[in-house]
Structure formats: structure tokens, C-alpha cells
């Protein structure tokens, strides 16, 4: 663990580009005193942003010394990409946008499945009404098992519509391996189903 920390530190120290951390991009308002000399951090490694604390040693960077021309509160750059150092020129907005796009990942689009997902390794006991139409989930992706909730939209498998012949409780399949859909036929007792991972195809 210590070796890893030292290795990371070494990489940061030998970097030829300033270190810009997401939480240090925003410029800081600083009260400057006329005639006073300040050392602005150029390496980005200081813990005292925006000023230098000596963290640049062995990095190849040197702090920028500047003398305030008047008493004022100025926005000093912390993203280290300003074209008017040490003052902020709003470049941090571009840096923030760049970091966001690097971390942004497009939502994953579900691919049509050719095998049903094992929703559960046990059947579901449901009270069914005679003549009522039910939509049994065939793909296994529904969150309202054993019935369909339209999760099959990204699947090649469609729900099974069925009407019970009489009002009575029935065991409905949730492993999606039954040979008598939507009813359980005991296939869930097979070893392959019992060791299957719920939420994954068999």
C-alpha cells in the first residue's frame, strides 16, 4: 500500500503538466495587499491553493512570484490553465467541461436477449381469476414477477397472454425454463436451475 502511494506521488512530482483535480478547478477570491509579493502555485500540487507550499520540489515547476499593484480582491486561477497567470481568465469552465466529458459514459442500451433470464429459482403462488387476461413475463427481466412490466422492450421475447379456465391459485414459473408456460412444471428443481444466478440467463 505504501509502495503504491509513493509510486503515485512520484508520478505526480515528475509530471510535465500541472496537476488539476476536479475539486480544485474553481478560482479563489483572494484579498491582495498593495506592494506585497505572493507565490502562485504553477504545479497544482499544493495543499494551499492558489499559493505555493513547496510541493513543486523535483517536479520541474517553479512558483510564479507576483507583486500586487493595489489592494483588491482578485480571482486567482486554480485550474493552472489560465492565459493570464495568476489571475483567472475563466479557462476553468473549459477544463470542467473537458473533465465532465471524460467521465461521462453514454447509457448502456440493452441488447435483445436470445435466452430468458432466471428471475427466481422458485415459482410464484398467484390467485388467478377465471376469464381474466394475464401477461406472464417470458424474458425474466420484469420487476413485477411473474407478470410482465414491459421490460421486454429490448428483448426478442414477448410476454405470454393467458386466461385461466377457472378461479384458483396456481404456481407460476419464475425460472423461465418451464415446458408448460406460464405454469410451473418443476423444472426449477433441476440442478442447473438451482445453481443458476438470478438475473442472468441459464
PDB file of C-alpha atoms in Angstrom:
ATOM      1  CA  UNK A   1       0.000   0.000   0.000  1.00  0.00           C
ATOM      2  CA  UNK A   2       2.817   2.383   0.918  1.00  0.00           C
ATOM      3  CA  UNK A   3       4.701   1.498  -2.253  1.00  0.00           C
ATOM      4  CA  UNK A   4       1.612   2.337  -4.302  1.00  0.00           C
ATOM      5  CA  UNK A   5       1.207   5.695  -2.560  1.00  0.00           C
ATOM      6  CA  UNK A   6       4.866   6.570  -3.109  1.00  0.00           C
ATOM      7  CA  UNK A   7       4.633   5.499  -6.749  1.00  0.00           C
ATOM      8  CA  UNK A   8       1.617   7.737  -7.327  1.00  0.00           C
ATOM      9  CA  UNK A   9       3.372  10.595  -5.579  1.00  0.00           C
ATOM     10  CA  UNK A  10       6.451  10.100  -7.743  1.00  0.00           C
ATOM     11  CA  UNK A  11       4.381  10.210 -10.912  1.00  0.00           C
ATOM     12  CA  UNK A  12       2.743  13.424  -9.759  1.00  0.00           C
ATOM     13  CA  UNK A  13       6.086  15.003  -8.910  1.00  0.00           C
ATOM     14  CA  UNK A  14       7.693  14.112 -12.233  1.00  0.00           C
ATOM     15  CA  UNK A  15       4.716  15.220 -14.298  1.00  0.00           C
ATOM     16  CA  UNK A  16       5.376  17.795 -17.028  1.00  0.00           C
ATOM     17  CA  UNK A  17       1.825  19.088 -16.762  1.00  0.00           C
ATOM     18  CA  UNK A  18       0.200  20.718 -13.752  1.00  0.00           C
ATOM     19  CA  UNK A  19      -1.988  18.524 -11.590  1.00  0.00           C
ATOM     20  CA  UNK A  20      -5.589  19.622 -11.923  1.00  0.00           C
ATOM     21  CA  UNK A  21      -8.047  17.950  -9.548  1.00  0.00           C
ATOM     22  CA  UNK A  22     -11.772  18.355 -10.097  1.00  0.00           C
ATOM     23  CA  UNK A  23     -12.338  19.925  -6.681  1.00  0.00           C
ATOM     24  CA  UNK A  24      -9.569  22.487  -7.260  1.00  0.00           C
ATOM     25  CA  UNK A  25     -10.678  23.879 -10.619  1.00  0.00           C
ATOM     26  CA  UNK A  26     -12.711  26.763  -9.255  1.00  0.00           C
ATOM     27  CA  UNK A  27     -10.815  30.058  -8.872  1.00  0.00           C
ATOM     28  CA  UNK A  28     -10.428  31.508  -5.399  1.00  0.00           C
ATOM     29  CA  UNK A  29     -11.127  35.099  -4.382  1.00  0.00           C
ATOM     30  CA  UNK A  30      -8.076  36.381  -2.524  1.00  0.00           C
ATOM     31  CA  UNK A  31      -7.538  39.711  -0.771  1.00  0.00           C
ATOM     32  CA  UNK A  32      -4.275  41.111  -2.140  1.00  0.00           C
ATOM     33  CA  UNK A  33      -2.267  43.843  -0.403  1.00  0.00           C
ATOM     34  CA  UNK A  34      -0.607  46.505  -2.499  1.00  0.00           C
ATOM     35  CA  UNK A  35       3.193  46.005  -2.672  1.00  0.00           C
ATOM     36  CA  UNK A  36       3.097  42.515  -1.141  1.00  0.00           C
ATOM     37  CA  UNK A  37       4.768  39.660  -3.049  1.00  0.00           C
ATOM     38  CA  UNK A  38       2.959  36.342  -3.436  1.00  0.00           C
ATOM     39  CA  UNK A  39       3.978  32.951  -4.812  1.00  0.00           C
ATOM     40  CA  UNK A  40       1.306  31.447  -7.039  1.00  0.00           C
ATOM     41  CA  UNK A  41       1.397  27.659  -7.418  1.00  0.00           C
ATOM     42  CA  UNK A  42       2.025  26.521 -11.014  1.00  0.00           C
ATOM     43  CA  UNK A  43       2.280  22.750 -10.436  1.00  0.00           C
ATOM     44  CA  UNK A  44      -1.176  22.236  -8.934  1.00  0.00           C
ATOM     45  CA  UNK A  45       0.141  20.002  -6.141  1.00  0.00           C
ATOM     46  CA  UNK A  46      -0.077  22.495  -3.320  1.00  0.00           C
ATOM     47  CA  UNK A  47      -2.466  21.917  -0.464  1.00  0.00           C
ATOM     48  CA  UNK A  48      -2.743  25.690  -0.046  1.00  0.00           C
ATOM     49  CA  UNK A  49      -4.363  26.705  -3.324  1.00  0.00           C
ATOM     50  CA  UNK A  50      -3.776  29.025  -5.045  1.00  0.00           C
ATOM     51  CA  UNK A  51      -0.444  29.665  -3.329  1.00  0.00           C
ATOM     52  CA  UNK A  52       2.722  27.576  -3.297  1.00  0.00           C
ATOM     53  CA  UNK A  53       3.543  25.382  -0.287  1.00  0.00           C
ATOM     54  CA  UNK A  54       6.751  23.830  -1.665  1.00  0.00           C
ATOM     55  CA  UNK A  55       5.072  20.737  -3.137  1.00  0.00           C
ATOM     56  CA  UNK A  56       6.647  21.506  -6.514  1.00  0.00           C
ATOM     57  CA  UNK A  57      10.077  20.217  -5.441  1.00  0.00           C
ATOM     58  CA  UNK A  58      11.516  17.749  -8.012  1.00  0.00           C
ATOM     59  CA  UNK A  59       8.571  18.416 -10.305  1.00  0.00           C
ATOM     60  CA  UNK A  60      10.266  20.798 -12.690  1.00  0.00           C
ATOM     61  CA  UNK A  61       7.828  23.563 -11.808  1.00  0.00           C
ATOM     62  CA  UNK A  62       8.599  26.803 -10.022  1.00  0.00           C
ATOM     63  CA  UNK A  63       6.033  29.099  -8.426  1.00  0.00           C
ATOM     64  CA  UNK A  64       5.148  32.412 -10.075  1.00  0.00           C
ATOM     65  CA  UNK A  65       6.148  35.398  -7.971  1.00  0.00           C
ATOM     66  CA  UNK A  66       3.998  38.474  -8.379  1.00  0.00           C
ATOM     67  CA  UNK A  67       3.516  41.720  -6.507  1.00  0.00           C
ATOM     68  CA  UNK A  68       0.054  43.157  -6.045  1.00  0.00           C
ATOM     69  CA  UNK A  69      -0.298  46.555  -7.668  1.00  0.00           C
ATOM     70  CA  UNK A  70      -3.186  47.598  -5.437  1.00  0.00           C
ATOM     71  CA  UNK A  71      -5.360  46.487  -2.575  1.00  0.00           C
ATOM     72  CA  UNK A  72      -8.075  44.370  -4.110  1.00  0.00           C
ATOM     73  CA  UNK A  73      -9.906  41.074  -4.008  1.00  0.00           C
ATOM     74  CA  UNK A  74      -8.852  39.155  -7.094  1.00  0.00           C
ATOM     75  CA  UNK A  75      -9.888  35.811  -8.527  1.00  0.00           C
ATOM     76  CA  UNK A  76      -6.742  33.689  -8.717  1.00  0.00           C
ATOM     77  CA  UNK A  77      -6.591  30.700 -11.044  1.00  0.00           C
ATOM     78  CA  UNK A  78      -6.641  27.188  -9.563  1.00  0.00           C
ATOM     79  CA  UNK A  79      -7.020  25.145 -12.757  1.00  0.00           C
ATOM     80  CA  UNK A  80      -3.471  26.175 -13.825  1.00  0.00           C
ATOM     81  CA  UNK A  81      -4.540  26.698 -17.426  1.00  0.00           C
ATOM     82  CA  UNK A  82      -5.092  30.442 -17.372  1.00  0.00           C
ATOM     83  CA  UNK A  83      -3.505  32.547 -20.104  1.00  0.00           C
ATOM     84  CA  UNK A  84      -3.143  35.417 -17.628  1.00  0.00           C
ATOM     85  CA  UNK A  85      -1.410  33.910 -14.575  1.00  0.00           C
ATOM     86  CA  UNK A  86      -2.007  34.176 -11.684  1.00  0.00           C
ATOM     87  CA  UNK A  87      -5.404  35.628 -12.472  1.00  0.00           C
ATOM     88  CA  UNK A  88      -8.433  33.649 -13.591  1.00  0.00           C
ATOM     89  CA  UNK A  89      -9.476  34.086 -17.231  1.00  0.00           C
ATOM     90  CA  UNK A  90     -12.423  31.664 -16.989  1.00  0.00           C
ATOM     91  CA  UNK A  91     -10.487  28.818 -18.643  1.00  0.00           C
ATOM     92  CA  UNK A  92     -11.580  26.588 -15.743  1.00  0.00           C
ATOM     93  CA  UNK A  93     -15.008  26.362 -17.356  1.00  0.00           C
ATOM     94  CA  UNK A  94     -13.477  24.598 -20.365  1.00  0.00           C
ATOM     95  CA  UNK A  95     -11.460  22.377 -18.024  1.00  0.00           C
ATOM     96  CA  UNK A  96     -14.598  21.411 -16.102  1.00  0.00           C
ATOM     97  CA  UNK A  97     -16.416  20.624 -19.343  1.00  0.00           C
ATOM     98  CA  UNK A  98     -13.473  18.520 -20.525  1.00  0.00           C
ATOM     99  CA  UNK A  99     -13.344  16.553 -17.257  1.00  0.00           C
ATOM    100  CA  UNK A 100     -17.086  16.007 -17.393  1.00  0.00           C
ATOM    101  CA  UNK A 101     -16.928  14.595 -20.912  1.00  0.00           C
ATOM    102  CA  UNK A 102     -14.077  12.265 -19.922  1.00  0.00           C
ATOM    103  CA  UNK A 103     -16.103  10.896 -17.022  1.00  0.00           C
ATOM    104  CA  UNK A 104     -19.354  10.826 -18.950  1.00  0.00           C
ATOM    105  CA  UNK A 105     -20.470   7.495 -20.309  1.00  0.00           C
ATOM    106  CA  UNK A 106     -23.478   7.050 -22.539  1.00  0.00           C
ATOM    107  CA  UNK A 107     -26.247   4.908 -21.049  1.00  0.00           C
ATOM    108  CA  UNK A 108     -25.947   1.263 -21.939  1.00  0.00           C
ATOM    109  CA  UNK A 109     -28.537   0.040 -24.384  1.00  0.00           C
ATOM    110  CA  UNK A 110     -29.864  -3.379 -23.584  1.00  0.00           C
ATOM    111  CA  UNK A 111     -29.305  -5.905 -26.347  1.00  0.00           C
ATOM    112  CA  UNK A 112     -32.050  -8.254 -27.476  1.00  0.00           C
ATOM    113  CA  UNK A 113     -31.747 -11.454 -25.459  1.00  0.00           C
ATOM    114  CA  UNK A 114     -31.973 -14.876 -27.045  1.00  0.00           C
ATOM    115  CA  UNK A 115     -32.248 -16.632 -23.688  1.00  0.00           C
ATOM    116  CA  UNK A 116     -34.624 -15.847 -20.818  1.00  0.00           C
ATOM    117  CA  UNK A 117     -33.237 -14.516 -17.554  1.00  0.00           C
ATOM    118  CA  UNK A 118     -33.710 -16.652 -14.453  1.00  0.00           C
ATOM    119  CA  UNK A 119     -35.880 -14.234 -12.481  1.00  0.00           C
ATOM    120  CA  UNK A 120     -36.056 -16.546  -9.442  1.00  0.00           C
ATOM    121  CA  UNK A 121     -35.259 -20.155  -8.632  1.00  0.00           C
ATOM    122  CA  UNK A 122     -38.706 -20.727  -7.109  1.00  0.00           C
ATOM    123  CA  UNK A 123     -42.202 -20.391  -8.617  1.00  0.00           C
ATOM    124  CA  UNK A 124     -44.681 -17.723  -7.509  1.00  0.00           C
ATOM    125  CA  UNK A 125     -48.043 -18.689  -5.954  1.00  0.00           C
ATOM    126  CA  UNK A 126     -50.755 -16.479  -7.504  1.00  0.00           C
ATOM    127  CA  UNK A 127     -54.518 -16.302  -7.094  1.00  0.00           C
ATOM    128  CA  UNK A 128     -55.850 -16.274 -10.658  1.00  0.00           C
ATOM    129  CA  UNK A 129     -59.373 -15.248 -11.730  1.00  0.00           C
ATOM    130  CA  UNK A 130     -61.349 -17.108 -14.361  1.00  0.00           C
ATOM    131  CA  UNK A 131     -61.591 -15.277 -17.692  1.00  0.00           C
ATOM    132  CA  UNK A 132     -59.116 -12.524 -16.717  1.00  0.00           C
ATOM    133  CA  UNK A 133     -56.197 -11.921 -19.082  1.00  0.00           C
ATOM    134  CA  UNK A 134     -52.732 -12.027 -17.536  1.00  0.00           C
ATOM    135  CA  UNK A 135     -49.389 -11.222 -19.160  1.00  0.00           C
ATOM    136  CA  UNK A 136     -46.754 -13.680 -17.995  1.00  0.00           C
ATOM    137  CA  UNK A 137     -43.164 -12.455 -18.267  1.00  0.00           C
ATOM    138  CA  UNK A 138     -41.254 -14.646 -20.697  1.00  0.00           C
ATOM    139  CA  UNK A 139     -37.907 -12.777 -20.754  1.00  0.00           C
ATOM    140  CA  UNK A 140     -37.318 -12.740 -16.975  1.00  0.00           C
ATOM    141  CA  UNK A 141     -36.398  -9.053 -16.841  1.00  0.00           C
ATOM    142  CA  UNK A 142     -39.665  -7.817 -15.339  1.00  0.00           C
ATOM    143  CA  UNK A 143     -39.597  -6.340 -11.839  1.00  0.00           C
ATOM    144  CA  UNK A 144     -43.170  -7.410 -11.191  1.00  0.00           C
ATOM    145  CA  UNK A 145     -42.584 -11.154 -11.482  1.00  0.00           C
ATOM    146  CA  UNK A 146     -44.120 -13.354 -12.595  1.00  0.00           C
ATOM    147  CA  UNK A 147     -46.013 -10.810 -14.673  1.00  0.00           C
ATOM    148  CA  UNK A 148     -44.786  -8.515 -17.447  1.00  0.00           C
ATOM    149  CA  UNK A 149     -43.886  -4.852 -16.844  1.00  0.00           C
ATOM    150  CA  UNK A 150     -42.758  -4.167 -20.427  1.00  0.00           C
ATOM    151  CA  UNK A 151     -39.065  -4.755 -19.700  1.00  0.00           C
ATOM    152  CA  UNK A 152     -39.124  -6.986 -22.787  1.00  0.00           C
ATOM    153  CA  UNK A 153     -38.934  -3.847 -24.952  1.00  0.00           C
ATOM    154  CA  UNK A 154     -35.226  -4.543 -25.500  1.00  0.00           C
ATOM    155  CA  UNK A 155     -35.703  -8.265 -25.923  1.00  0.00           C
ATOM    156  CA  UNK A 156     -36.758 -10.557 -28.755  1.00  0.00           C
ATOM    157  CA  UNK A 157     -39.085 -12.341 -26.315  1.00  0.00           C
ATOM    158  CA  UNK A 158     -42.632 -11.154 -25.790  1.00  0.00           C
ATOM    159  CA  UNK A 159     -44.910 -11.830 -22.815  1.00  0.00           C
ATOM    160  CA  UNK A 160     -47.392 -14.702 -22.873  1.00  0.00           C
ATOM    161  CA  UNK A 161     -51.041 -13.695 -22.609  1.00  0.00           C
ATOM    162  CA  UNK A 162     -53.242 -16.284 -20.922  1.00  0.00           C
ATOM    163  CA  UNK A 163     -56.712 -16.657 -19.381  1.00  0.00           C
ATOM    164  CA  UNK A 164     -57.255 -19.119 -16.511  1.00  0.00           C
ATOM    165  CA  UNK A 165     -60.070 -21.595 -17.103  1.00  0.00           C
ATOM    166  CA  UNK A 166     -61.217 -21.281 -13.517  1.00  0.00           C
ATOM    167  CA  UNK A 167     -60.601 -19.164 -10.439  1.00  0.00           C
ATOM    168  CA  UNK A 168     -57.976 -20.799  -8.269  1.00  0.00           C
ATOM    169  CA  UNK A 169     -54.386 -20.352  -7.030  1.00  0.00           C
ATOM    170  CA  UNK A 170     -51.645 -21.615  -9.315  1.00  0.00           C
ATOM    171  CA  UNK A 171     -47.877 -21.826  -9.216  1.00  0.00           C
ATOM    172  CA  UNK A 172     -46.418 -19.639 -11.976  1.00  0.00           C
ATOM    173  CA  UNK A 173     -42.922 -20.235 -13.307  1.00  0.00           C
ATOM    174  CA  UNK A 174     -40.187 -17.700 -12.496  1.00  0.00           C
ATOM    175  CA  UNK A 175     -37.136 -19.631 -13.643  1.00  0.00           C
ATOM    176  CA  UNK A 176     -38.472 -19.285 -17.222  1.00  0.00           C
ATOM    177  CA  UNK A 177     -37.461 -22.847 -18.066  1.00  0.00           C
ATOM    178  CA  UNK A 178     -40.877 -24.477 -17.791  1.00  0.00           C
ATOM    179  CA  UNK A 179     -42.184 -26.590 -20.654  1.00  0.00           C
ATOM    180  CA  UNK A 180     -45.762 -25.635 -19.705  1.00  0.00           C
ATOM    181  CA  UNK A 181     -45.736 -21.816 -19.587  1.00  0.00           C
ATOM    182  CA  UNK A 182     -46.874 -19.908 -17.639  1.00  0.00           C
ATOM    183  CA  UNK A 183     -47.291 -22.699 -15.106  1.00  0.00           C
ATOM    184  CA  UNK A 184     -44.525 -24.304 -13.093  1.00  0.00           C
ATOM    185  CA  UNK A 185     -43.668 -27.848 -14.142  1.00  0.00           C
ATOM    186  CA  UNK A 186     -40.979 -28.478 -11.536  1.00  0.00           C
ATOM    187  CA  UNK A 187     -38.054 -27.588 -13.821  1.00  0.00           C
ATOM    188  CA  UNK A 188     -36.765 -25.227 -11.126  1.00  0.00           C
ATOM    189  CA  UNK A 189     -35.734 -28.324  -9.149  1.00  0.00           C
ATOM    190  CA  UNK A 190     -33.136 -29.232 -11.779  1.00  0.00           C
ATOM    191  CA  UNK A 191     -29.557 -28.788 -10.609  1.00  0.00           C
ATOM    192  CA  UNK A 192     -28.775 -26.335 -13.418  1.00  0.00           C
ATOM    193  CA  UNK A 193     -31.550 -24.004 -12.275  1.00  0.00           C
ATOM    194  CA  UNK A 194     -30.783 -24.353  -8.571  1.00  0.00           C
ATOM    195  CA  UNK A 195     -27.168 -23.267  -9.091  1.00  0.00           C
ATOM    196  CA  UNK A 196     -28.102 -20.547 -11.576  1.00  0.00           C
ATOM    197  CA  UNK A 197     -27.518 -16.872 -10.794  1.00  0.00           C
ATOM    198  CA  UNK A 198     -30.777 -14.961 -10.529  1.00  0.00           C
ATOM    199  CA  UNK A 199     -30.869 -12.089 -13.004  1.00  0.00           C
ATOM    200  CA  UNK A 200     -28.700 -13.971 -15.501  1.00  0.00           C
ATOM    201  CA  UNK A 201     -29.632 -16.370 -18.314  1.00  0.00           C
ATOM    202  CA  UNK A 202     -29.182 -20.058 -17.668  1.00  0.00           C
TER     203      UNK A 202
END
